Coordinates of N, CA and C in Angstrom, one line a residue:
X1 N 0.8 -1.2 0.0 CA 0.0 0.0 0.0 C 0.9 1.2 0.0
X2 N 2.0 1.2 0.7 CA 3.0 2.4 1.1 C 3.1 2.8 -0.6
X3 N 4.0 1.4 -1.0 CA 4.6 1.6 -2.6 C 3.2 2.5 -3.2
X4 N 1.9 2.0 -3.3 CA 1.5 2.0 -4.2 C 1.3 3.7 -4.5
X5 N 0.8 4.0 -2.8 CA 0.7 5.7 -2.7 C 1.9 6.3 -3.1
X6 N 2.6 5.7 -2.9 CA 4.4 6.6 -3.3 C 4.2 6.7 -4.7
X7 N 4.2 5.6 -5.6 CA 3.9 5.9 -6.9 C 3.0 6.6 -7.5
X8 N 2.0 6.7 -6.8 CA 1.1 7.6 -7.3 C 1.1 9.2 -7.3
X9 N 2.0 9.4 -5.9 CA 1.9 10.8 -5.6 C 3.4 11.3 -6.8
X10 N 4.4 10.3 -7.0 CA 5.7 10.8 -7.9 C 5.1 10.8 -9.0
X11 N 3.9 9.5 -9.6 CA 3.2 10.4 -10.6 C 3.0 11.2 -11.2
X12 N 1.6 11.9 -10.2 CA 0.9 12.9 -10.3 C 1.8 14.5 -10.5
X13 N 3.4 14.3 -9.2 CA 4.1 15.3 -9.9 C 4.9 15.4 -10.8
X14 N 4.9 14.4 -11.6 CA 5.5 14.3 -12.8 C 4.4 15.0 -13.8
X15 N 2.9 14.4 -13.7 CA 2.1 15.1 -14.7 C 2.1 16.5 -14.0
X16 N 1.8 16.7 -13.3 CA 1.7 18.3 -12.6 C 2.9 19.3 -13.7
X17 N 3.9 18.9 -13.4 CA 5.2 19.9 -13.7 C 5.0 19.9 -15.5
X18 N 4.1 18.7 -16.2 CA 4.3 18.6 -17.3 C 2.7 19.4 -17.7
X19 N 1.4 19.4 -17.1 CA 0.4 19.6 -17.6 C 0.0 20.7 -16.5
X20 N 0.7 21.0 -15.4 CA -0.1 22.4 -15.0 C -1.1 21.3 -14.2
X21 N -1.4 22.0 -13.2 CA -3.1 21.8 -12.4 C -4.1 23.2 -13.0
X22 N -5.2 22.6 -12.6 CA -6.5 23.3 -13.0 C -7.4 23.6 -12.0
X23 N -8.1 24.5 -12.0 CA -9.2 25.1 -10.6 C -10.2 25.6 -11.2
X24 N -11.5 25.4 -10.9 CA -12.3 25.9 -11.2 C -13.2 26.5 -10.1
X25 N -13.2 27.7 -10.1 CA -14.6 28.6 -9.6 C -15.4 29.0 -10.1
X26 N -14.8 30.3 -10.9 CA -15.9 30.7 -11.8 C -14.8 31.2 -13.0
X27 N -15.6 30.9 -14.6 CA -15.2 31.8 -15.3 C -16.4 32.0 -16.3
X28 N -16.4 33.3 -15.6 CA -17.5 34.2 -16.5 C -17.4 34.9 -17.3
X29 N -16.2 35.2 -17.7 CA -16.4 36.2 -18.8 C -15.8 34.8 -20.5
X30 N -15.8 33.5 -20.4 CA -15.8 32.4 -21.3 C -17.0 32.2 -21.5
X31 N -17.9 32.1 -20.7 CA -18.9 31.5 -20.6 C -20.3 32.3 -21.6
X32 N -21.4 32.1 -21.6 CA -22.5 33.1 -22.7 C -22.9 34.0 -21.3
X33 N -23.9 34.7 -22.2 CA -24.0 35.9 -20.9 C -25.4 34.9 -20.8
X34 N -25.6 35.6 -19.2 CA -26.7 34.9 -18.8 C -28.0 35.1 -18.8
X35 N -28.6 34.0 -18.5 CA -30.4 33.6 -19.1 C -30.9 33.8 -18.4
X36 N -32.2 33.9 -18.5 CA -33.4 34.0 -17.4 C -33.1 32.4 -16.8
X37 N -34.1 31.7 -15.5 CA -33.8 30.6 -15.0 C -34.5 29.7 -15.6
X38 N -35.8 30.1 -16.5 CA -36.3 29.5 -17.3 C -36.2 29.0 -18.5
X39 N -35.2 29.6 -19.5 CA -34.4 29.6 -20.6 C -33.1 28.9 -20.1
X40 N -33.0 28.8 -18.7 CA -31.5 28.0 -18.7 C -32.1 26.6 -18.6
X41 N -33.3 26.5 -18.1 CA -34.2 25.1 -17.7 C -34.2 24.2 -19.2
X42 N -35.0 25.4 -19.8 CA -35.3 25.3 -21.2 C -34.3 24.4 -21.9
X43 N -33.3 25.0 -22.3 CA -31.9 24.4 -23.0 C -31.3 23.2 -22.6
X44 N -31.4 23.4 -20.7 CA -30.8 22.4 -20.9 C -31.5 20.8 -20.7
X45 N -32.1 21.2 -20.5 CA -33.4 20.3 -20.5 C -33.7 19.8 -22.8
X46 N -33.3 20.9 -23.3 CA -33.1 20.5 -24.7 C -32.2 19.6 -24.8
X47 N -31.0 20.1 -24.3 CA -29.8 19.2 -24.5 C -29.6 17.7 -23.9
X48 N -30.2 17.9 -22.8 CA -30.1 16.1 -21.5 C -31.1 15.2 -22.3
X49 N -32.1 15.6 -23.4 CA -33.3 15.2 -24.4 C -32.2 14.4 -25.4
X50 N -31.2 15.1 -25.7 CA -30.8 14.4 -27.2 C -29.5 13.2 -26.6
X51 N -29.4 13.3 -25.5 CA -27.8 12.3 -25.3 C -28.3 11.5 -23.9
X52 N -27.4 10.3 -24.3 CA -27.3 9.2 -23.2 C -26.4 9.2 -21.9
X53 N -26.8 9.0 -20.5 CA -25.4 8.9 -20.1 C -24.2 8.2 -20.6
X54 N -23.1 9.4 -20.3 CA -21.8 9.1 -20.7 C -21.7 9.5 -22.8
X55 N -22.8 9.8 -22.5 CA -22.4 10.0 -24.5 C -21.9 11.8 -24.6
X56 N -21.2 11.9 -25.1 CA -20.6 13.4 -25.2 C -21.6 13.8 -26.3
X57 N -21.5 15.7 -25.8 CA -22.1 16.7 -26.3 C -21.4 16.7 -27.5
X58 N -22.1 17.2 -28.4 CA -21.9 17.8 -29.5 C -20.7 19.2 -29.1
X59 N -19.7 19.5 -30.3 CA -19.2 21.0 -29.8 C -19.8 22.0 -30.1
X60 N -20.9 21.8 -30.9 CA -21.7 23.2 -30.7 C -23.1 23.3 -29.1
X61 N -23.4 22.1 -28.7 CA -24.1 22.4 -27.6 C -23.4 22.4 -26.5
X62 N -21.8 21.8 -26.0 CA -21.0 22.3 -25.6 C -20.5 23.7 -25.3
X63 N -20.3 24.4 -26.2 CA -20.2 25.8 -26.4 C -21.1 26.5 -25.7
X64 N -22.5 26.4 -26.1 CA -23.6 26.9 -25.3 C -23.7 26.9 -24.1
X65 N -23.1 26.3 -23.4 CA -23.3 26.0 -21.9 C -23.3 27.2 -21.1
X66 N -24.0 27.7 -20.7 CA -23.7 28.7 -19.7 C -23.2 28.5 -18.3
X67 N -22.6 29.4 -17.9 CA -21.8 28.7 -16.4 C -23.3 28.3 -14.9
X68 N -24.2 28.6 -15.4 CA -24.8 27.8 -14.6 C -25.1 26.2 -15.2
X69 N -25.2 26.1 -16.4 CA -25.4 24.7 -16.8 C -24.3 24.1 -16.7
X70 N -23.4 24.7 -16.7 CA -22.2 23.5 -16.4 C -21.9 23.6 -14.9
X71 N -22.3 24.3 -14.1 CA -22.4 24.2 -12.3 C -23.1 23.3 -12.6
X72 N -24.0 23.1 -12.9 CA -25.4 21.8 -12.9 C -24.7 20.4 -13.3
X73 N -23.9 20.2 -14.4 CA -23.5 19.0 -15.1 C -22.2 18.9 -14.2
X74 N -21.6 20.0 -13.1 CA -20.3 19.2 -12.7 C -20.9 18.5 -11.2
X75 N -22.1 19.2 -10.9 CA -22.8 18.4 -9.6 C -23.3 17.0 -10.1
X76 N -23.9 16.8 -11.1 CA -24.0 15.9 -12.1 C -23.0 14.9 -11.6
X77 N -22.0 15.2 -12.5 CA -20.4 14.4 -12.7 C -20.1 14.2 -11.0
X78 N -20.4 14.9 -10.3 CA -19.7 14.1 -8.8 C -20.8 13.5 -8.2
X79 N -22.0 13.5 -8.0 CA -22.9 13.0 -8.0 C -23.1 10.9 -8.3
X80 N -22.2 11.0 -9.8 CA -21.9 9.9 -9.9 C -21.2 9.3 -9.5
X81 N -20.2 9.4 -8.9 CA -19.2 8.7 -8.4 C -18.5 8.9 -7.1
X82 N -18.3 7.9 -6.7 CA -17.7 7.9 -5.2 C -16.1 8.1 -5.2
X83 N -15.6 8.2 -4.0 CA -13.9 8.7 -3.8 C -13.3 7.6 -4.2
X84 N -12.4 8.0 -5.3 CA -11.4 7.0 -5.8 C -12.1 6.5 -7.0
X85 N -13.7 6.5 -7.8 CA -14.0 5.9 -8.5 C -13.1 6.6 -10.0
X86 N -12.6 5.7 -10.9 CA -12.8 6.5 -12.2 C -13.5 6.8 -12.7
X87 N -13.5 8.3 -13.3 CA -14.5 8.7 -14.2 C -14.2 8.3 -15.7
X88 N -15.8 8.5 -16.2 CA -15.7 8.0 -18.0 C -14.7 9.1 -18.8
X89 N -14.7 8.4 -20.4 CA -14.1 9.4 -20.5 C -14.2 10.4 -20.9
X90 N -15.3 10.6 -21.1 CA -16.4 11.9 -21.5 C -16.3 12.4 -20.4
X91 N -16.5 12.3 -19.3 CA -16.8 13.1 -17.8 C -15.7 13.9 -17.8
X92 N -14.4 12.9 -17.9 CA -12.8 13.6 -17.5 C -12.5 14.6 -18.4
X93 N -13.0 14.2 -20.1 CA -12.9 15.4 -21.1 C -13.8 16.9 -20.8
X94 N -15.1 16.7 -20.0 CA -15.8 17.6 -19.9 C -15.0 18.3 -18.6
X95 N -14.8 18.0 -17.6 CA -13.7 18.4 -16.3 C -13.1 19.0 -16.8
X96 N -11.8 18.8 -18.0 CA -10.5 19.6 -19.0 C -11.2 20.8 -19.6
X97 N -12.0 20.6 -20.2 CA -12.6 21.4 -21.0 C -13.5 22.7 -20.6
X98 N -13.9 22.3 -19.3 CA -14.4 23.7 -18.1 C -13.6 24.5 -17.6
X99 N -12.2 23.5 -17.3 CA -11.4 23.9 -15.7 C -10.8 25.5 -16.3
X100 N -10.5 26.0 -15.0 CA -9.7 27.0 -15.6 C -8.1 26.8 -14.8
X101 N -7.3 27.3 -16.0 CA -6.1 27.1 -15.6 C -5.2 27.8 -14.6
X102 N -4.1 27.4 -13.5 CA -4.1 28.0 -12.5 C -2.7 29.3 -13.8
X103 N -2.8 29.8 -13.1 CA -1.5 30.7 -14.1 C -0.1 30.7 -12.8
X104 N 1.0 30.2 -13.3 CA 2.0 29.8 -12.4 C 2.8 31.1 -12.2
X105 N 2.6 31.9 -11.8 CA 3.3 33.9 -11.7 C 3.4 33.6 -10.4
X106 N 4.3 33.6 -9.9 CA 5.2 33.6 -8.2 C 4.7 34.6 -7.8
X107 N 4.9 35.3 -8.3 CA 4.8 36.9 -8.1 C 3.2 37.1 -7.3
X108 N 2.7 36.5 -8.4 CA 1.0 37.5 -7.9 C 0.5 35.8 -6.7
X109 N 0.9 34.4 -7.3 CA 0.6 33.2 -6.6 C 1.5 32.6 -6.3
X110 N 1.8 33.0 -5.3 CA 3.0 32.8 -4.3 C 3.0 32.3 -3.1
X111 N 1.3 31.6 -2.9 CA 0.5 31.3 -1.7 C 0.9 29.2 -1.6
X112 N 0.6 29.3 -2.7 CA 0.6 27.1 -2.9 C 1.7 27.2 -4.5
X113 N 2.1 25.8 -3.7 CA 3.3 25.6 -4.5 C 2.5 25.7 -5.9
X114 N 1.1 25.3 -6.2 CA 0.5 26.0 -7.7 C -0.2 26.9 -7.6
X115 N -0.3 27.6 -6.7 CA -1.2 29.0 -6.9 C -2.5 28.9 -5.9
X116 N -2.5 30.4 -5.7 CA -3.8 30.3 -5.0 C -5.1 31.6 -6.4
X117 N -6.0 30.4 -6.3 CA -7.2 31.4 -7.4 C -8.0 31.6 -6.5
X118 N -8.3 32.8 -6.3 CA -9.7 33.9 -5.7 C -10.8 34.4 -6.6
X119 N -11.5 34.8 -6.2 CA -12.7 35.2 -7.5 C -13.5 35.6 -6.1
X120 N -14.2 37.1 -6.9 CA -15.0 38.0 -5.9 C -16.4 38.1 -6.9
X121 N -17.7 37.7 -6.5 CA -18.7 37.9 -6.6 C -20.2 38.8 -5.9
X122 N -20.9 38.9 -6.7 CA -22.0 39.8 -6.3 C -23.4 38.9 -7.0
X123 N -24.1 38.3 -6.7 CA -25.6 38.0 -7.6 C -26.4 38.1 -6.3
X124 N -27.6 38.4 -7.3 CA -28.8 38.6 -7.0 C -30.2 37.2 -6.9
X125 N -31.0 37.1 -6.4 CA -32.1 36.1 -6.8 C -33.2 36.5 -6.0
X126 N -34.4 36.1 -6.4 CA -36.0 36.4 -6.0 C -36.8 35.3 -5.8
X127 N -37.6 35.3 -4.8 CA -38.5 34.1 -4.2 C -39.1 34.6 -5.7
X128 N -40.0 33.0 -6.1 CA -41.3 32.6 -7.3 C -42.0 33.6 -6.8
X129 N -42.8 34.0 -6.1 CA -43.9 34.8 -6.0 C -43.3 36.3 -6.0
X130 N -41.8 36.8 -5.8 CA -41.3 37.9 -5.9 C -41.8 38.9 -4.6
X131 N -41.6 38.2 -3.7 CA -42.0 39.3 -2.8 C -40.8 38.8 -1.3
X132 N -39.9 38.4 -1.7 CA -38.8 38.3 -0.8 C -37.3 38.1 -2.2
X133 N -36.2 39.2 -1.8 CA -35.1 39.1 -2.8 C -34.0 39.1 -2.0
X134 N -33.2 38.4 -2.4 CA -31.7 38.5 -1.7 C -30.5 38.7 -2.5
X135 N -29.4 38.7 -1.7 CA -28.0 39.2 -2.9 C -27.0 38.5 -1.8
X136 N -26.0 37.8 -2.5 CA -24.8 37.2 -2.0 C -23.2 37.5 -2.6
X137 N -22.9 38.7 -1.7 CA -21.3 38.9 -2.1 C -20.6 38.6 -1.4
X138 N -19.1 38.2 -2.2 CA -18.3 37.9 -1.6 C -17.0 37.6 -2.2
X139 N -16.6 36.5 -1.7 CA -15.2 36.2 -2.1 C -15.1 34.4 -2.3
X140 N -14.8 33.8 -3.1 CA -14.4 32.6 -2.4 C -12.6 32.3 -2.8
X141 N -12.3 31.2 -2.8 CA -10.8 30.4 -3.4 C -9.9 29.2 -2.9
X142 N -9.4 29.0 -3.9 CA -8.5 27.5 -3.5 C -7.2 27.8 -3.3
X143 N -6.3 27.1 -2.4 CA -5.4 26.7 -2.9 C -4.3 25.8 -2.9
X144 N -4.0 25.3 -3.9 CA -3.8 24.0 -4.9 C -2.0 23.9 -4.8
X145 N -1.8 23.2 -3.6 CA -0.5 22.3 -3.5 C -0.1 21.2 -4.6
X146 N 0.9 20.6 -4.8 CA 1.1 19.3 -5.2 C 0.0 18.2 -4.0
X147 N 0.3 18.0 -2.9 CA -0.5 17.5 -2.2 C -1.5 17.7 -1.4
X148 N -1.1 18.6 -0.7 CA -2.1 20.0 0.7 C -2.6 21.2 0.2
X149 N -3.6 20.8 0.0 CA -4.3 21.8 -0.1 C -5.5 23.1 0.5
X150 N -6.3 23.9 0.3 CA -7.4 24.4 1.0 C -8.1 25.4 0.3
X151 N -9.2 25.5 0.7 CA -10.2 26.3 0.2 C -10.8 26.8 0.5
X152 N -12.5 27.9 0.8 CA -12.8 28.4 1.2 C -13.9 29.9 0.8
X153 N -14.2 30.2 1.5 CA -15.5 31.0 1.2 C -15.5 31.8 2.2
X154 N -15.5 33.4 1.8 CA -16.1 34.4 3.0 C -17.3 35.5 2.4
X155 N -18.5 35.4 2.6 CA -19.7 36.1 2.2 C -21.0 36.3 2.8
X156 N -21.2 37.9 2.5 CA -22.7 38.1 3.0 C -23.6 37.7 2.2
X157 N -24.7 36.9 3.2 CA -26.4 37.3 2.2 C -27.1 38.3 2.7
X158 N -27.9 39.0 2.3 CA -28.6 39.8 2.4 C -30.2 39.5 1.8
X159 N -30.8 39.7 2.6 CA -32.3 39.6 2.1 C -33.6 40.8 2.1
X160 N -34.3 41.2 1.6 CA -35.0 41.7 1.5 C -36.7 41.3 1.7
X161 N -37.1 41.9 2.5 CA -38.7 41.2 2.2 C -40.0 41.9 1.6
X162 N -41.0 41.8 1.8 CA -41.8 42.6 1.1 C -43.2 41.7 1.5
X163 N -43.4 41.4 2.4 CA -44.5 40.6 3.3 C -44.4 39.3 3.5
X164 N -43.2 38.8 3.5 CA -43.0 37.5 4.2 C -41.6 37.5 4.8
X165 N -42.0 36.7 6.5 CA -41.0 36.8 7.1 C -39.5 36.2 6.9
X166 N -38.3 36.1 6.6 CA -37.2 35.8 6.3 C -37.1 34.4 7.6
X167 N -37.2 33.1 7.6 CA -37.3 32.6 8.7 C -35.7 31.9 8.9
X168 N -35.1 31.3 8.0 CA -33.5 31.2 8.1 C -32.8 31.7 6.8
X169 N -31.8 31.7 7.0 CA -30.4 31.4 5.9 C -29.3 30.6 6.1
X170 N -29.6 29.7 5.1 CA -28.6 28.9 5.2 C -27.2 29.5 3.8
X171 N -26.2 29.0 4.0 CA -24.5 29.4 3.8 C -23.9 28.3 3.4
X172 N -23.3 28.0 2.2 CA -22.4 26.9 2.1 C -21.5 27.3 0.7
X173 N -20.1 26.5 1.0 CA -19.3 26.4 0.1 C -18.6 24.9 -0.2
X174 N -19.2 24.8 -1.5 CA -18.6 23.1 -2.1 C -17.4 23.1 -3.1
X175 N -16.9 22.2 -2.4 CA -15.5 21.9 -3.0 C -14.8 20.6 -3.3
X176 N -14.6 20.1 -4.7 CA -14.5 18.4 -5.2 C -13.1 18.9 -5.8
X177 N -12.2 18.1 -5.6 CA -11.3 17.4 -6.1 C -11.1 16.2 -7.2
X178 N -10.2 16.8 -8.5 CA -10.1 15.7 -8.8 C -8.7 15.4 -9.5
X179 N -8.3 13.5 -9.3 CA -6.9 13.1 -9.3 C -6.9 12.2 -10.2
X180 N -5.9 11.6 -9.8 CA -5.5 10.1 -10.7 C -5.7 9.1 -9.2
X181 N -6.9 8.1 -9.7 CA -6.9 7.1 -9.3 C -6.6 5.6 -9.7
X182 N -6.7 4.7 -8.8 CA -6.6 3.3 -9.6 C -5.3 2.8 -10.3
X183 N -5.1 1.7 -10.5 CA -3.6 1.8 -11.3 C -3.3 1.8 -12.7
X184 N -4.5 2.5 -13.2 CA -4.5 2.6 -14.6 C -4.1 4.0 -15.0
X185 N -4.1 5.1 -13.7 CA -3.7 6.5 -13.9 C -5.5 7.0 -14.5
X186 N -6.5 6.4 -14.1 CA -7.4 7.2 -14.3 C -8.1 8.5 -13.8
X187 N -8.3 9.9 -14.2 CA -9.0 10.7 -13.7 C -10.4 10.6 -12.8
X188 N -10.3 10.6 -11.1 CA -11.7 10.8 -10.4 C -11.8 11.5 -9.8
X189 N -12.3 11.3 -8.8 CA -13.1 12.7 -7.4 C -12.1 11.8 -6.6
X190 N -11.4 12.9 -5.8 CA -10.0 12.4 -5.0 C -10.4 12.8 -3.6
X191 N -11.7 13.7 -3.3 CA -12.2 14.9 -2.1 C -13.0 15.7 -2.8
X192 N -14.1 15.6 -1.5 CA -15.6 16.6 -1.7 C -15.8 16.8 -0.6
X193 N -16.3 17.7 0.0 CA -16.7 18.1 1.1 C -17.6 19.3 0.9
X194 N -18.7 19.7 1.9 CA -19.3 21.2 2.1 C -19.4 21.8 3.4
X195 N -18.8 22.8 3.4 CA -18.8 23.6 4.5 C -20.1 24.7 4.8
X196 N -20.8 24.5 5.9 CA -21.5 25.1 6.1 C -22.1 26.3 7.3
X197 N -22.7 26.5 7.5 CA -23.1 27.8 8.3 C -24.7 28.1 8.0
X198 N -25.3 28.7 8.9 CA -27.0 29.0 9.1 C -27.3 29.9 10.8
X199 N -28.7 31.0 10.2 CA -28.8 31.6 11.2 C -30.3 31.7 11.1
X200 N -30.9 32.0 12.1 CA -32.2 32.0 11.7 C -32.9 33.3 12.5
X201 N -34.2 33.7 11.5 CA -34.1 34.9 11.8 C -33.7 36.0 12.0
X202 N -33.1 36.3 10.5 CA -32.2 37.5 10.4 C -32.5 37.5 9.3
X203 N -31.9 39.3 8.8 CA -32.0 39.5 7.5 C -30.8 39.5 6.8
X204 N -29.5 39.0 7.4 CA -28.0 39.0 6.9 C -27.7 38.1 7.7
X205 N -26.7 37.1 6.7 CA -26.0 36.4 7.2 C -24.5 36.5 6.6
X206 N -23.5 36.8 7.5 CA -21.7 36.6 7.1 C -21.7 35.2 7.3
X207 N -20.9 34.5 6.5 CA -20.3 33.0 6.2 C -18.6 33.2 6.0
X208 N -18.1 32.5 7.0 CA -16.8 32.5 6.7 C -16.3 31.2 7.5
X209 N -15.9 30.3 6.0 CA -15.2 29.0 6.7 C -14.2 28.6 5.8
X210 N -13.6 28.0 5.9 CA -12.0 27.3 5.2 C -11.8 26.0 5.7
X211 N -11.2 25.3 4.9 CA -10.6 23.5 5.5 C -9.3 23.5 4.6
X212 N -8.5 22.5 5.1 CA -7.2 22.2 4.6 C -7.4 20.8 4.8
X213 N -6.7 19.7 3.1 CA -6.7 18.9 3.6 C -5.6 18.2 2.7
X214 N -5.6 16.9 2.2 CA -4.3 16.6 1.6 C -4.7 15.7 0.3
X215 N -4.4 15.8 -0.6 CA -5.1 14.5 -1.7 C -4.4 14.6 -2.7
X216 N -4.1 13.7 -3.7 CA -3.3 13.8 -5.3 C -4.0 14.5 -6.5
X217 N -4.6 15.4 -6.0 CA -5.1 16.3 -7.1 C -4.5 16.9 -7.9
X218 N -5.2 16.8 -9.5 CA -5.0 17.9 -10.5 C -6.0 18.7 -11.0
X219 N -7.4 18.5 -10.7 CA -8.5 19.6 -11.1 C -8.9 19.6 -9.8
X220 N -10.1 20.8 -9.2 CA -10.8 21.2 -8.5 C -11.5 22.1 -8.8
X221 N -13.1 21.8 -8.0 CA -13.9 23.3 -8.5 C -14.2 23.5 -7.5
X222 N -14.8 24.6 -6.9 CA -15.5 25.3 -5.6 C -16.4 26.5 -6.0
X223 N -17.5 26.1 -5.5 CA -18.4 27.2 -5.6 C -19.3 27.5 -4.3
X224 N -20.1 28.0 -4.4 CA -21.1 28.9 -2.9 C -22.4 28.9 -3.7
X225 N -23.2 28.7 -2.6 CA -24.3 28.8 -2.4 C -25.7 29.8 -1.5
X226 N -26.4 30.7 -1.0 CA -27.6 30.5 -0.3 C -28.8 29.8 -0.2
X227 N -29.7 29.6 0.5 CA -30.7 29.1 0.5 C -31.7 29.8 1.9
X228 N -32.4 30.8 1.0 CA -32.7 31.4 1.9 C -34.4 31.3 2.2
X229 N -34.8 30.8 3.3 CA -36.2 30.3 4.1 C -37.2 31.4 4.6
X230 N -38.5 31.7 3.8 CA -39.8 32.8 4.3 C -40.6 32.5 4.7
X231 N -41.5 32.8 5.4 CA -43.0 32.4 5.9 C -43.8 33.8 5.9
X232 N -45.0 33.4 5.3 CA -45.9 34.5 5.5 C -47.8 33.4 5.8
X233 N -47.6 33.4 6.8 CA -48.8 33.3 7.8 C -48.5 31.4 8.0
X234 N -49.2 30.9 7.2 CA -49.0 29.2 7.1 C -48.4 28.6 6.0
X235 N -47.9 30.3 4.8 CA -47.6 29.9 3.8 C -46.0 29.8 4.1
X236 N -44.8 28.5 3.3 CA -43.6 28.9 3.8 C -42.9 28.5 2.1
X237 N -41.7 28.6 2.0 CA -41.0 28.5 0.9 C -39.8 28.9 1.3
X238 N -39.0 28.6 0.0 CA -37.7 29.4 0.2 C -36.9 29.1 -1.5
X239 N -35.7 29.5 -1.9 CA -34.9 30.0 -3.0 C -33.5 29.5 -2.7
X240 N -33.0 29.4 -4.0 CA -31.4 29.2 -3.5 C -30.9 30.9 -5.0
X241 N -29.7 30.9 -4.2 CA -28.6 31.9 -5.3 C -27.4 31.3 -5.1
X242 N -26.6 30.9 -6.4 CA -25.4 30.4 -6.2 C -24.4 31.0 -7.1
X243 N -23.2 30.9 -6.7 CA -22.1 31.4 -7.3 C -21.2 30.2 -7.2
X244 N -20.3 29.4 -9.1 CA -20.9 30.2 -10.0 C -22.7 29.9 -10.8

């Protein structure tokens, strides 16, 4: 078992030094500009119509993807598989094909032996009946060692009402790893975890958490979430807004 981890980790930094690692949070300015939530339903719900699991997109419906549909398809992709499983090879092509690349400048990522990526956000979202709205800014980021790594989230929600009471908010940030597994050198989910946080009865919630942990990674994504809970008399509901 010792051997086998030893070779895997001289591996991984052999491909590392040769292919770079990858992170994904957000990249929005690749991606199309964004849809109503109905028109993103719409599409992609066109698209999950024409293909089987594991059968690859076309590259023009590919293309189309807006970064919420591919937040959707990478929950998808971990979804299916447990720690250490390989993924297909469509799954691992679609993971390459999202990730964004870390850029190796000492200078500005000087934090992990590959870089640390940050990304600052601001979106907005509205209960279905529109009479409670909220906004989630912040910050999240990784950062991506050869081995040790960490990640993390620090952000406000804010809600607004308009005759229904705000009854919680909940706070989270998700973060999946993925490596070479198995002794074939296949790409899987190496680490997932969600970090969380909730208050109830308020109209703002700060979220601020981080973990450090260790794994043979060469991609990762991390994103954030709210999910924020209203009541107005016996009626109750609630909404999520996520970044990306």
């Amino acid at each position: 078992m010792f051997k086998e981890n030893l070779l895997r980790i001289i591996t991984l930094i052999v491909l590392v030094m040769l292919v770079g690692s990858v992170n994904v949070f957000a990249n929005t300015e690749e991606c199309a500009d964004e849809l109503t939530k109905e028109e993103i339903a719409s599409k992609f719900e066109e698209i999950n119509s024409k293909y089987e699991i594991d059968e690859p997109f076309s590259e023009e419906d590919a293309d189309e993807l807006t970064k919420e549909e591919i937040a959707l398809k990478f929950e998808e992709i971990n979804s299916k598989y447990e720690i250490d499983e390989p993924f297909s090879e469509e799954d691992v092509e679609f993971v390459k094909k999202y990730a964004k690349k870390i850029e190796q400048d000492k200078e500005d990522n000087d934090i992990g032996i590959m870089g640390y990526v940050g990304d600052s956000f601001n979106v907005s979202g509205t209960s279905s009946d529109g009479l409670v709205s909220a906004n989630i800014s912040g910050n999240g980021w990784s950062d991506m060692g050869y081995i040790n790594h960490s990640y993390g989230a620090e952000y406000e929600t804010k809600a607004t009402r308009n005759g229904h009471m705000v009854t919680k908010i909940e706070a989270q940030v998700d973060h999946t790893a993925f490596g070479l597994v198995g002794s074939d050198g296949n790409i899987g989910k190496v680490y997932s975890n969600s970090l969380k946080g909730s208050a109830s009865n308020v109209s703002s919630y700060r979220f601020k958490r981080s973990e450090k942990y260790t794994a043979a990674a060469l991609y990762s994504t991390t994103s954030v979430k709210s999910d924020i809970h209203y009541q107005n008399g016996s009626s109750a509901g609630s909404f999520t807004i996520r970044y990306p």
